Amino acid sequence: MSTARGARARARTEITAAIKDEARRQLAAEGAAKLSLRAVARELGMVSSALYRYFPSRDDLLTALIIDAYDSLGEAAESAHAKAADAEPVRQWTAVCEAVRAWALAHPHEYALIYGSPVPGYSAPDSTVPAASRVGLLLIGIVRDALEGRGIARPPLPARLRPEAERMAADLAPDMPPEVVAALVAAWAQLYGLVGFEVFGQFHRVVEDRAVFFSHAVTQLAHSVGLLNHAGTSGAPQESRRPPRGRGRGTASGGTRAGS
Amino acid sequence: MSTARGARARARTEITAAIKDEARRQLAAEGAAKLSLRAVARELGMVSSALYRYFPSRDDLLTALIIDAYDSLGEAAESAHAKAADAEPVRQWTAVCEAVRAWALAHPHEYALIYGSPVPGYSAPDSTVPAASRVGLLLIGIVRDALEGRGIARPPLPARLRPEAERMAADLAPDMPPEVVAALVAAWAQLYGLVGFEVFGQFHRVVEDRAVFFSHAVTQLAHSVGLLNHAGTSGAPQESRRPPRGRGRGTASGGTRAGS
DNA sequence: CCAAAGCAAGAGCAGTGCTCTCTTTTTGGT
DNA sequence: ACCAAAAAGAGAGCACTGCTCTTGCTTTGG
């Protein structure tokens, strides 16, 4: 339905896509600040003013790229989750987190575009909201499923946080306990702290084996929202695992006898 | 010693300072991307080329501002810590975290400069390292003190993280247990995830009472590095507080009868 | 079939970072 | 005290940017 409605209309969508592709190329190569309308037009063999027929301003082009980036990230996260759909909640959680990290490392400039400092004067229009929510919704969904399967413990909820937690829960997931939603939002932000520090080079000469460090950190994050390690999601029989006794949330179980 | 060594030399430092001040003004007003050498020069009544006698390029000016920003943030954090030096470790921790948040909210563009996406092509020179480390060192110090005072529990340390944790500990704090250092680094990154999300507007329409939300989140962060709530730092008697019994970590203490 | 709408091209404006040359001022050694 | 050398300011200019406006050409639809 959206195709074959005149040569001109088809050309328009094609050119629009070509512009975005070339812009994405420049974005990936040099970063958002060096993305130049003129350079894009030049590369496409058109004159710069012609480009304004497709995007009314440079910021509009950027906005389009932002939405695409959110969608690309969301898709990466969702497909990673799909592959881990049968695993226990903690593994689903870490799978999604690791997909986010992998995507960010593969597309640092696009990551910077959406989770780094907002571009110059610009503030994200509402049109970006749905695309931006995908990862968050995914994480909420994982915890919700675990909740139904009882594979979750309630995080602490101090009294003064209760009103705000209830507000957030009402907005984001009315079916879930406020303390879980609050912990979820915090974990969400913290996840992007971990990813951002790695992508933006803050871990340079601090963390070397960043993959295992990240993996551990997001596992702890999963625990912080209440996800347990050996939770049986109602009817998920596969994968032999030792019973949830013993090494539960080993706090002082720490050092393999090699104490400092 | 550094003063009164010729009128010219004094004028140079004065003008350098004036340039940085004006640049900081523009940075705060419009953001790093709109910081213009020409505009700074114009405002100072000089011609743009004259400015290059003081800063060889725009990036060098930015680097100077970055170092100043790190120092300003570090100072804010350190003075907040000084005021809480006698409190228990968790309070010291949250005091520093809240100072970081307050500084970031008061100087969003400078925060973006140092913890947002790195500017265009530029990568932070080594000269920024000492200034950049101040907050991290502060957090390490708090945990170290708690460690000496026994006010800390050991975070978990899975086997595969051990080598990296030992590496980090050797680099950052050879006197501290690896699992604590690893948790510290993670908490450090997560702190900036929380701050960044608030400063960059990601919490818009998600979290309303951001102060109490943040306060709770960083308290949990303190717990994640092992800091305990009612730890008596050797001799710190002051501040009557109700005994740690009762409403400890209320897990199922849930809904105030107003269930969903 | 032909007006209307969509599109490309070019010139032009105001702004940017940065370089180069020229003149003036200050400095420091003899 | 003098005078070459170093430092600083001023101005012109280059190559680039985002964006606008006018001028033609082409496709579209009543």
Coordinates of C-alpha atoms (C1' of nucleotides) in Angstrom, one line a residue:
Chain A
M1 CA 0.0 0.0 0.0
S2 CA 2.8 2.3 0.7
T3 CA 4.6 1.5 -2.5
A4 CA 3.9 2.1 -6.2
R5 CA 2.0 5.3 -5.7
G6 CA 3.7 7.3 -8.4
A7 CA 7.3 7.5 -9.5
R8 CA 7.8 10.8 -7.7
A9 CA 6.6 9.6 -4.4
R10 CA 8.8 6.5 -4.6
A11 CA 11.8 8.6 -5.5
R12 CA 11.1 10.7 -2.5
T13 CA 11.2 7.9 -0.1
E14 CA 14.3 6.5 -1.8
I15 CA 16.1 9.8 -1.6
T16 CA 15.0 10.3 2.0
A17 CA 16.5 7.0 2.8
A18 CA 19.7 7.7 1.0
I19 CA 20.1 10.9 2.9
K20 CA 19.6 9.2 6.2
D21 CA 22.0 6.5 5.2
E22 CA 24.7 8.9 4.2
A23 CA 24.1 11.0 7.3
R24 CA 24.4 7.8 9.4
R25 CA 27.6 7.1 7.7
Q26 CA 29.0 10.4 8.6
L27 CA 27.6 10.2 12.0
A28 CA 29.4 6.9 12.6
A29 CA 32.6 8.2 11.1
E30 CA 32.9 11.6 12.7
G31 CA 30.2 12.1 15.3
A32 CA 27.1 14.2 15.5
A33 CA 29.0 17.5 15.7
K34 CA 30.7 17.0 12.4
L35 CA 27.6 15.8 10.6
S36 CA 27.2 18.4 7.8
L37 CA 24.2 18.8 5.6
R38 CA 26.4 20.2 2.8
A39 CA 28.7 17.2 3.0
V40 CA 25.8 14.8 2.9
A41 CA 24.4 16.6 -0.2
R42 CA 27.8 16.7 -1.8
E43 CA 28.3 12.9 -1.3
L44 CA 24.9 12.3 -2.8
G45 CA 25.6 14.5 -5.8
M46 CA 23.0 17.0 -5.0
V47 CA 23.2 20.7 -4.0
S48 CA 22.8 21.5 -0.4
S49 CA 19.6 23.5 -0.8
A50 CA 17.9 20.5 -2.4
L51 CA 18.3 18.6 0.8
Y52 CA 16.0 21.0 2.5
R53 CA 13.1 19.6 0.5
Y54 CA 13.5 16.4 2.6
F55 CA 14.6 17.7 6.0
P56 CA 13.7 21.2 7.0
S57 CA 16.8 21.6 9.1
R58 CA 19.8 19.9 10.3
D59 CA 18.1 19.2 13.6
D60 CA 15.3 17.4 11.9
L61 CA 17.8 15.1 10.2
L62 CA 19.3 14.4 13.6
T63 CA 16.0 13.7 15.1
A64 CA 15.3 11.2 12.4
L65 CA 18.7 9.5 13.1
I66 CA 17.9 9.5 16.8
I67 CA 14.6 7.7 16.3
D68 CA 16.4 5.2 14.0
A69 CA 19.1 4.7 16.7
Y70 CA 16.5 4.1 19.4
D71 CA 14.8 1.6 17.1
S72 CA 18.0 -0.1 16.2
L73 CA 19.0 -0.4 19.8
G74 CA 15.5 -1.6 20.8
E75 CA 15.6 -4.2 18.1
A76 CA 19.0 -5.5 19.1
A77 CA 17.7 -5.8 22.7
E78 CA 14.5 -7.5 21.7
S79 CA 16.1 -10.0 19.5
A80 CA 18.6 -10.8 22.3
H81 CA 15.7 -11.3 24.6
A82 CA 13.9 -13.5 22.2
K83 CA 16.9 -15.8 22.1
A84 CA 16.9 -16.0 25.9
A85 CA 13.2 -16.2 26.4
D86 CA 13.3 -19.7 27.9
A87 CA 16.1 -19.0 30.3
E88 CA 15.6 -17.9 33.9
P89 CA 14.8 -14.3 34.5
V90 CA 18.3 -13.3 35.6
R91 CA 19.7 -14.6 32.3
Q92 CA 17.1 -12.8 30.3
W93 CA 18.0 -9.7 32.1
T94 CA 21.7 -10.0 31.5
A95 CA 21.1 -11.0 27.9
V96 CA 19.3 -7.7 27.3
C97 CA 21.8 -5.7 29.1
E98 CA 24.7 -7.3 27.2
A99 CA 22.9 -6.6 24.0
V100 CA 22.6 -3.0 24.9
R101 CA 26.3 -2.9 25.7
A102 CA 27.2 -4.6 22.4
W103 CA 25.1 -2.3 20.4
A104 CA 26.5 0.8 22.1
L105 CA 30.1 -0.4 21.5
A106 CA 29.3 -1.1 17.9
H107 CA 27.6 2.3 17.4
P108 CA 29.3 4.6 19.8
H109 CA 28.3 7.8 18.0
E110 CA 24.7 6.8 17.7
Y111 CA 24.8 5.8 21.4
A112 CA 26.2 9.2 22.2
L113 CA 23.4 10.8 20.2
I114 CA 20.7 9.2 22.3
Y115 CA 22.2 8.8 25.7
G116 CA 25.1 11.3 25.7
S117 CA 24.7 15.0 26.1
P118 CA 21.7 16.3 24.2
V119 CA 22.7 18.1 21.0
P120 CA 23.2 21.9 21.1
G121 CA 20.0 23.7 21.7
Y122 CA 17.8 20.8 20.8
S123 CA 15.4 18.9 23.1
A124 CA 14.0 15.6 22.0
P125 CA 10.5 15.9 20.5
D126 CA 7.8 13.6 21.7
S127 CA 8.0 11.6 18.5
T128 CA 11.1 9.9 19.9
V129 CA 9.3 8.6 23.0
P130 CA 7.9 5.3 21.7
A131 CA 11.2 4.2 20.1
A132 CA 13.0 5.3 23.2
S133 CA 10.9 3.2 25.5
R134 CA 11.6 -0.2 23.9
V135 CA 14.5 -1.3 26.1
G136 CA 12.8 -0.1 29.2
L137 CA 9.6 -1.9 28.4
L138 CA 11.6 -5.0 27.8
L139 CA 13.2 -4.9 31.2
I140 CA 9.9 -4.3 32.8
G141 CA 8.5 -7.2 31.0
I142 CA 11.2 -9.5 32.2
V143 CA 10.6 -8.6 35.8
R144 CA 6.9 -8.9 35.4
D145 CA 7.2 -12.4 34.1
A146 CA 9.5 -13.3 37.0
L147 CA 7.0 -11.7 39.3
E148 CA 4.2 -14.0 38.0
G149 CA 6.5 -17.0 38.3
R150 CA 7.4 -15.9 41.9
G151 CA 11.0 -15.7 40.9
I152 CA 11.5 -12.4 42.6
A153 CA 12.1 -10.9 46.0
R154 CA 10.9 -7.5 47.0
P155 CA 13.6 -4.8 47.2
P156 CA 13.5 -2.5 50.2
L157 CA 11.3 0.5 50.1
P158 CA 11.9 3.3 52.7
A159 CA 8.8 5.2 53.8
R160 CA 9.8 8.5 52.2
L161 CA 10.2 6.9 48.8
R162 CA 6.8 5.2 48.9
P163 CA 4.7 8.0 47.4
E164 CA 7.1 8.4 44.5
A165 CA 7.4 4.7 44.0
E166 CA 3.6 4.4 43.9
R167 CA 3.5 7.2 41.3
M168 CA 6.0 5.6 39.1
A169 CA 4.3 2.2 39.4
A170 CA 1.0 3.8 38.5
D171 CA 2.5 5.3 35.4
L172 CA 4.8 2.5 34.2
A173 CA 3.4 -0.8 35.5
P174 CA 0.2 -0.6 37.5
D175 CA 0.3 -4.3 38.0
M176 CA 3.6 -4.4 39.7
P177 CA 4.6 -3.6 43.3
P178 CA 5.9 -0.1 43.7
E179 CA 9.2 -1.1 45.3
V180 CA 10.0 -3.3 42.3
V181 CA 9.2 -0.5 39.8
A182 CA 11.4 2.0 41.7
A183 CA 14.3 -0.4 41.8
L184 CA 13.7 -1.0 38.1
V185 CA 14.0 2.6 37.2
A186 CA 17.1 3.0 39.2
A187 CA 18.6 -0.1 37.6
W188 CA 17.7 1.2 34.2
A189 CA 19.6 4.4 34.8
Q190 CA 22.5 2.5 36.3
L191 CA 22.7 0.3 33.3
Y192 CA 23.3 3.2 31.1
G193 CA 25.9 4.5 33.6
L194 CA 27.9 1.3 33.1
V195 CA 27.5 1.4 29.3
G196 CA 28.2 5.1 29.0
F197 CA 31.4 4.9 31.0
E198 CA 32.7 2.1 28.8
V199 CA 31.7 3.7 25.5
F200 CA 32.9 7.2 26.5
G201 CA 36.2 5.9 27.6
Q202 CA 35.9 6.5 31.3
F203 CA 37.0 3.0 32.1
H204 CA 40.3 3.6 30.2
R205 CA 43.1 2.3 32.3
V206 CA 40.7 1.4 35.0
V207 CA 38.8 -1.6 33.8
E208 CA 40.5 -4.0 31.4
D209 CA 38.3 -7.1 31.1
R210 CA 35.2 -5.0 30.6
A211 CA 33.0 -7.8 29.4
V212 CA 33.2 -9.9 32.6
F213 CA 33.1 -6.7 34.7
F214 CA 29.9 -5.6 32.9
S215 CA 28.4 -9.0 33.1
H216 CA 28.9 -9.1 36.8
A217 CA 27.6 -5.6 37.4
V218 CA 24.4 -6.2 35.5
T219 CA 23.9 -9.5 37.3
Q220 CA 24.1 -7.5 40.6
L221 CA 21.7 -5.0 39.0
A222 CA 19.3 -7.9 38.3
H223 CA 19.5 -8.9 42.0
S224 CA 18.8 -5.3 43.0
V225 CA 15.4 -5.4 41.3
G226 CA 14.7 -8.6 43.1
L227 CA 15.5 -11.1 40.4
L228 CA 16.8 -14.3 42.0
N229 CA 19.4 -16.6 40.5
H230 CA 17.6 -20.0 40.5
A231 CA 14.0 -19.0 40.1
G232 CA 11.8 -21.4 38.3
T233 CA 9.6 -19.5 36.0
S234 CA 6.3 -21.4 36.5
G235 CA 6.6 -24.0 33.9
A236 CA 10.1 -23.9 32.6
P237 CA 11.5 -27.3 33.2
Q238 CA 14.5 -27.4 30.9
E239 CA 18.1 -26.9 31.9
S240 CA 19.2 -28.9 34.9
R241 CA 20.2 -26.7 37.7
R242 CA 21.1 -27.3 41.2
P243 CA 18.4 -26.6 43.8
P244 CA 18.2 -23.1 45.1
R245 CA 19.5 -24.0 48.5
G246 CA 23.1 -23.5 49.6
R247 CA 24.8 -20.6 47.9
G248 CA 21.8 -18.3 47.9
R249 CA 22.9 -14.6 48.1
G250 CA 26.3 -15.4 49.5
T251 CA 27.3 -12.2 51.2
A252 CA 30.2 -13.3 53.3
S253 CA 30.7 -16.4 51.3
G254 CA 33.1 -14.2 49.4
G255 CA 36.8 -15.0 48.9
T256 CA 37.6 -18.6 48.0
R257 CA 39.5 -18.8 51.3
A258 CA 42.1 -16.4 49.9
G259 CA 41.0 -13.5 52.2
S260 CA 43.1 -10.4 52.0
Chain B
M1 CA 56.1 34.2 43.5
S2 CA 53.8 33.8 40.7
T3 CA 52.7 37.4 40.8
A4 CA 54.4 40.7 40.1
R5 CA 56.8 39.4 37.5
G6 CA 56.2 42.1 34.9
A7 CA 53.2 43.9 33.7
R8 CA 53.0 41.8 30.6
A9 CA 53.0 38.5 32.4
R10 CA 50.3 39.6 34.8
A11 CA 48.2 40.9 32.0
R12 CA 48.5 37.6 30.3
T13 CA 47.2 35.6 33.2
E14 CA 44.4 38.1 33.7
I15 CA 43.4 37.9 30.0
T16 CA 43.6 34.2 30.0
A17 CA 41.3 34.1 33.0
A18 CA 38.9 36.6 31.4
I19 CA 38.8 34.4 28.3
K20 CA 38.0 31.3 30.3
D21 CA 35.3 33.2 32.3
E22 CA 33.6 34.4 29.2
A23 CA 33.9 31.0 27.6
R24 CA 32.4 29.4 30.7
R25 CA 29.6 31.9 30.6
Q26 CA 28.8 31.0 27.0
L27 CA 29.2 27.3 27.8
A28 CA 26.7 27.6 30.6
A29 CA 24.3 29.6 28.5
E30 CA 24.3 27.7 25.3
G31 CA 26.3 24.5 25.6
A32 CA 29.7 23.4 24.3
A33 CA 28.6 23.1 20.7
K34 CA 27.7 26.8 20.5
L35 CA 30.8 28.0 22.3
S36 CA 32.4 30.3 19.7
L37 CA 35.9 31.7 19.8
R38 CA 34.8 34.6 17.8
A39 CA 31.9 35.4 20.1
V40 CA 34.2 35.2 23.2
A41 CA 36.7 37.6 21.5
R42 CA 33.9 39.9 20.5
E43 CA 32.5 40.0 24.0
L44 CA 36.0 40.8 25.3
G45 CA 36.5 43.6 22.8
M46 CA 39.3 41.9 21.1
V47 CA 39.6 40.5 17.6
S48 CA 39.4 36.8 17.1
S49 CA 42.9 36.2 15.9
A50 CA 44.3 37.8 19.1
L51 CA 42.7 35.0 21.1
Y52 CA 44.9 32.5 19.5
R53 CA 47.8 34.0 21.4
Y54 CA 46.2 32.5 24.5
F55 CA 44.6 29.3 23.3
P56 CA 46.1 27.6 20.2
S57 CA 42.7 26.2 19.3
R58 CA 39.1 25.9 20.3
D59 CA 39.7 22.5 21.6
D60 CA 42.4 23.8 23.9
L61 CA 40.0 26.2 25.3
L62 CA 37.5 23.4 25.9
T63 CA 40.2 21.3 27.5
A64 CA 40.9 24.1 30.0
L65 CA 37.2 24.4 30.7
I66 CA 37.0 20.6 31.2
I67 CA 39.8 20.6 33.8
D68 CA 38.2 23.5 35.6
A69 CA 34.9 21.6 35.6
Y70 CA 36.4 18.5 37.0
D71 CA 38.1 20.6 39.7
S72 CA 34.9 22.4 40.4
L73 CA 33.0 19.2 40.8
G74 CA 35.8 17.7 42.8
E75 CA 35.8 20.6 45.1
A76 CA 32.0 20.5 45.6
A77 CA 32.3 16.8 46.4
E78 CA 35.2 17.3 48.8
S79 CA 33.6 20.1 50.7
A80 CA 30.4 18.1 51.1
H81 CA 32.4 15.2 52.4
A82 CA 34.2 17.4 54.8
K83 CA 30.9 18.5 56.3
A84 CA 29.9 14.9 56.7
A85 CA 33.3 13.6 57.9
D86 CA 32.0 12.6 61.3
A87 CA 28.9 10.8 60.1
E88 CA 28.7 7.1 59.5
P89 CA 30.1 5.9 56.2
V90 CA 26.8 5.5 54.4
R91 CA 26.0 9.1 55.2
Q92 CA 29.4 10.2 54.0
W93 CA 28.8 8.3 50.8
T94 CA 25.3 9.7 50.1
A95 CA 26.6 13.2 51.0
V96 CA 29.2 13.0 48.3
C97 CA 26.8 11.5 45.8
E98 CA 24.3 14.2 46.5
A99 CA 26.9 16.9 46.1
V100 CA 27.8 15.4 42.7
R101 CA 24.1 15.5 41.7
A102 CA 23.6 19.1 42.9
W103 CA 26.7 20.2 41.1
A104 CA 25.6 18.5 37.9
L105 CA 22.1 20.1 38.1
A106 CA 23.6 23.5 38.7
H107 CA 26.1 23.1 35.8
P108 CA 24.4 20.9 33.3
H109 CA 26.5 21.9 30.3
E110 CA 29.7 21.6 32.2
Y111 CA 28.6 18.2 33.4
A112 CA 27.8 17.3 29.8
L113 CA 31.3 18.4 28.9
I114 CA 33.0 16.0 31.2
Y115 CA 30.5 13.1 31.5
G116 CA 28.4 13.4 28.4
S117 CA 29.5 12.4 24.9
P118 CA 33.0 13.5 24.3
V119 CA 33.2 16.5 22.0
P120 CA 33.7 16.1 18.3
G121 CA 37.0 14.6 17.3
Y122 CA 38.6 15.3 20.6
S123 CA 39.9 12.9 23.2
A124 CA 40.7 14.0 26.7
P125 CA 44.4 14.6 27.1
D126 CA 46.2 13.1 30.1
S127 CA 46.3 16.5 31.8
T128 CA 42.7 16.0 32.8
V129 CA 43.4 12.8 34.7
P130 CA 44.2 14.2 38.1
A131 CA 41.3 16.6 38.2
A132 CA 39.0 13.8 36.9
S133 CA 40.0 11.4 39.7
R134 CA 39.0 13.5 42.6
V135 CA 35.5 12.2 43.1
G136 CA 36.6 8.7 42.6
L137 CA 39.4 9.0 45.1
L138 CA 36.9 10.5 47.6
L139 CA 34.6 7.5 47.3
I140 CA 37.4 5.1 47.6
G141 CA 38.6 6.9 50.7
I142 CA 35.2 6.7 52.4
V143 CA 35.0 3.0 51.8
R144 CA 38.6 2.6 53.0
D145 CA 37.8 4.3 56.3
A146 CA 34.8 2.2 56.8
L147 CA 36.9 -0.8 56.1
E148 CA 39.3 0.1 58.8
G149 CA 36.4 0.7 61.1
R150 CA 34.9 -2.7 60.2
G151 CA 31.8 -0.9 59.0
I152 CA 31.6 -2.9 55.8
A153 CA 30.5 -6.3 54.5
R154 CA 32.2 -8.0 51.5
P155 CA 30.3 -7.9 48.3
P156 CA 30.1 -11.1 46.3
L157 CA 32.9 -11.9 43.9
P158 CA 32.3 -14.7 41.3
A159 CA 35.4 -16.6 40.3
R160 CA 35.6 -15.3 36.8
L161 CA 35.7 -11.7 38.0
R162 CA 38.4 -12.4 40.5
P163 CA 41.4 -11.7 38.2
E164 CA 40.0 -8.4 36.9
A165 CA 39.0 -7.4 40.4
E166 CA 42.6 -8.1 41.6
R167 CA 43.9 -6.1 38.7
M168 CA 41.7 -3.1 39.6
A169 CA 42.6 -3.3 43.3
A170 CA 46.3 -3.4 42.5
D171 CA 45.9 -0.3 40.4
L172 CA 43.4 1.7 42.5
A173 CA 43.7 0.6 46.1
P174 CA 46.2 -2.1 46.8
D175 CA 45.2 -2.0 50.5
M176 CA 41.6 -2.9 49.8
P177 CA 39.9 -6.3 49.1
P178 CA 39.4 -6.8 45.3
E179 CA 35.7 -7.5 45.7
V180 CA 35.2 -4.1 47.3
V181 CA 37.2 -2.3 44.7
A182 CA 35.2 -4.0 41.9
A183 CA 32.0 -3.1 43.5
L184 CA 33.3 0.4 44.0
V185 CA 34.1 0.9 40.3
A186 CA 30.7 -0.4 39.3
A187 CA 29.0 1.9 41.8
W188 CA 31.0 4.8 40.5
A189 CA 29.7 4.3 37.0
Q190 CA 26.2 3.7 38.2
L191 CA 26.2 6.9 40.1
Y192 CA 26.9 8.8 36.9
G193 CA 24.1 6.8 35.2
L194 CA 21.7 8.2 37.8
V195 CA 23.0 11.7 37.6
G196 CA 23.2 11.7 33.8
F197 CA 19.7 10.5 33.4
E198 CA 18.4 13.3 35.5
V199 CA 20.6 16.0 34.0
F200 CA 19.9 14.9 30.4
G201 CA 16.2 14.7 31.0
Q202 CA 15.7 11.0 30.7
F203 CA 13.7 11.0 33.8
H204 CA 11.3 13.4 32.3
R205 CA 7.7 12.2 33.0
V206 CA 9.2 9.1 34.7
V207 CA 10.6 10.2 38.0
E208 CA 9.1 13.2 39.7
D209 CA 10.5 13.5 43.2
R210 CA 14.0 13.1 41.9
A211 CA 15.7 14.1 45.1
V212 CA 14.3 11.3 47.2
F213 CA 14.6 8.8 44.4
F214 CA 18.3 9.7 44.0
S215 CA 18.9 9.6 47.7
H216 CA 17.4 6.1 47.9
A217 CA 19.3 4.9 44.9
V218 CA 22.7 6.0 46.1
T219 CA 22.0 4.5 49.5
Q220 CA 21.5 1.2 47.8
L221 CA 24.7 1.9 45.9
A222 CA 26.4 2.3 49.2
H223 CA 25.1 -1.0 50.3
S224 CA 26.3 -2.6 47.1
V225 CA 29.9 -1.7 47.9
G226 CA 29.4 -3.2 51.4
L227 CA 28.7 -0.1 53.5
L228 CA 26.4 -0.9 56.3
N229 CA 23.7 1.3 57.7
H230 CA 24.4 1.4 61.4
A231 CA 28.1 0.8 61.4
G232 CA 29.9 2.4 64.3
T233 CA 33.0 3.9 62.8
S234 CA 35.3 3.1 65.7
G235 CA 34.5 6.1 67.9
A236 CA 31.5 7.9 66.4
P237 CA 28.9 8.2 69.1
Q238 CA 26.8 11.2 68.2
E239 CA 23.4 11.2 66.6
S240 CA 20.7 9.3 68.4
R241 CA 19.1 6.8 66.1
R242 CA 16.6 4.1 66.8
P243 CA 18.0 0.6 67.0
P244 CA 18.3 -1.4 63.8
R245 CA 15.5 -3.7 64.8
G246 CA 11.9 -3.5 63.6
R247 CA 11.4 -2.2 60.1
G248 CA 14.7 -3.3 58.9
R249 CA 14.6 -4.4 55.2
G250 CA 10.9 -4.9 55.1
T251 CA 10.4 -7.3 52.3
A252 CA 6.8 -8.3 52.4
S253 CA 5.9 -5.3 54.6
G254 CA 4.2 -4.0 51.4
G255 CA 1.2 -1.9 50.6
T256 CA -0.3 0.4 53.3
R257 CA -3.5 -1.6 53.0
A258 CA -4.2 0.3 49.8
G259 CA -3.3 -2.5 47.6
S260 CA -3.6 -2.0 43.8
Chain C
dC1 C1' -4.1 19.7 -21.4
dC2 C1' -2.6 22.8 -18.5
dA3 C1' -2.3 25.0 -14.0
dA4 C1' -0.4 23.6 -9.7
dA5 C1' 2.6 21.4 -6.9
dG6 C1' 7.2 19.3 -6.2
dC7 C1' 11.9 19.5 -7.0
dA8 C1' 16.7 20.9 -8.2
dA9 C1' 20.1 24.4 -8.9
dG10 C1' 22.6 28.6 -7.9
dA11 C1' 23.6 32.7 -5.6
dG12 C1' 24.0 34.8 -1.4
dC13 C1' 24.0 36.0 3.8
dA14 C1' 25.8 35.5 8.2
dG15 C1' 28.4 32.9 10.9
dT16 C1' 32.5 29.7 12.2
dG17 C1' 37.8 28.0 13.1
dC18 C1' 42.0 29.1 11.8
dT19 C1' 46.3 31.3 9.3
dC20 C1' 49.1 34.8 7.6
dT21 C1' 50.9 39.4 7.4
dC22 C1' 51.7 43.8 9.3
dT23 C1' 52.3 47.1 13.1
dT24 C1' 52.9 48.2 17.9
dT25 C1' 54.4 47.4 22.5
dT26 C1' 57.1 45.3 26.1
dT27 C1' 61.2 42.8 27.5
dG28 C1' 65.9 41.7 28.5
dG29 C1' 70.9 41.6 27.4
dT30 C1' 74.8 44.4 26.3
Chain D
dA1 C1' 70.5 53.8 27.6
dC2 C1' 69.9 51.4 23.5
dC3 C1' 68.3 48.1 20.4
dA4 C1' 67.3 43.5 18.8
dA5 C1' 64.1 40.0 20.0
dA6 C1' 60.0 38.4 21.7
dA7 C1' 55.1 39.0 22.6
dA8 C1' 50.8 40.9 21.5
dG9 C1' 47.0 43.1 18.8
dA10 C1' 44.7 44.1 14.2
dG11 C1' 43.0 43.0 9.9
dA12 C1' 42.4 40.5 5.8
dG13 C1' 41.4 36.2 3.9
dC14 C1' 40.4 31.0 3.2
dA15 C1' 37.5 27.2 3.5
dC16 C1' 33.7 25.7 5.7
dT17 C1' 29.0 25.7 7.9
dG18 C1' 23.3 26.2 8.1
dC19 C1' 19.9 28.4 5.9
dT20 C1' 17.0 31.4 2.5
dC21 C1' 15.5 33.1 -1.8
dT22 C1' 14.9 33.2 -6.6
dT23 C1' 14.8 30.9 -10.9
dG24 C1' 13.8 27.4 -13.9
dC25 C1' 12.3 22.4 -14.9
dT26 C1' 9.4 18.2 -14.3
dT27 C1' 5.8 15.4 -12.6
dT28 C1' 1.1 15.3 -11.0
dG29 C1' -3.8 15.5 -10.9
dG30 C1' -8.3 17.8 -12.0

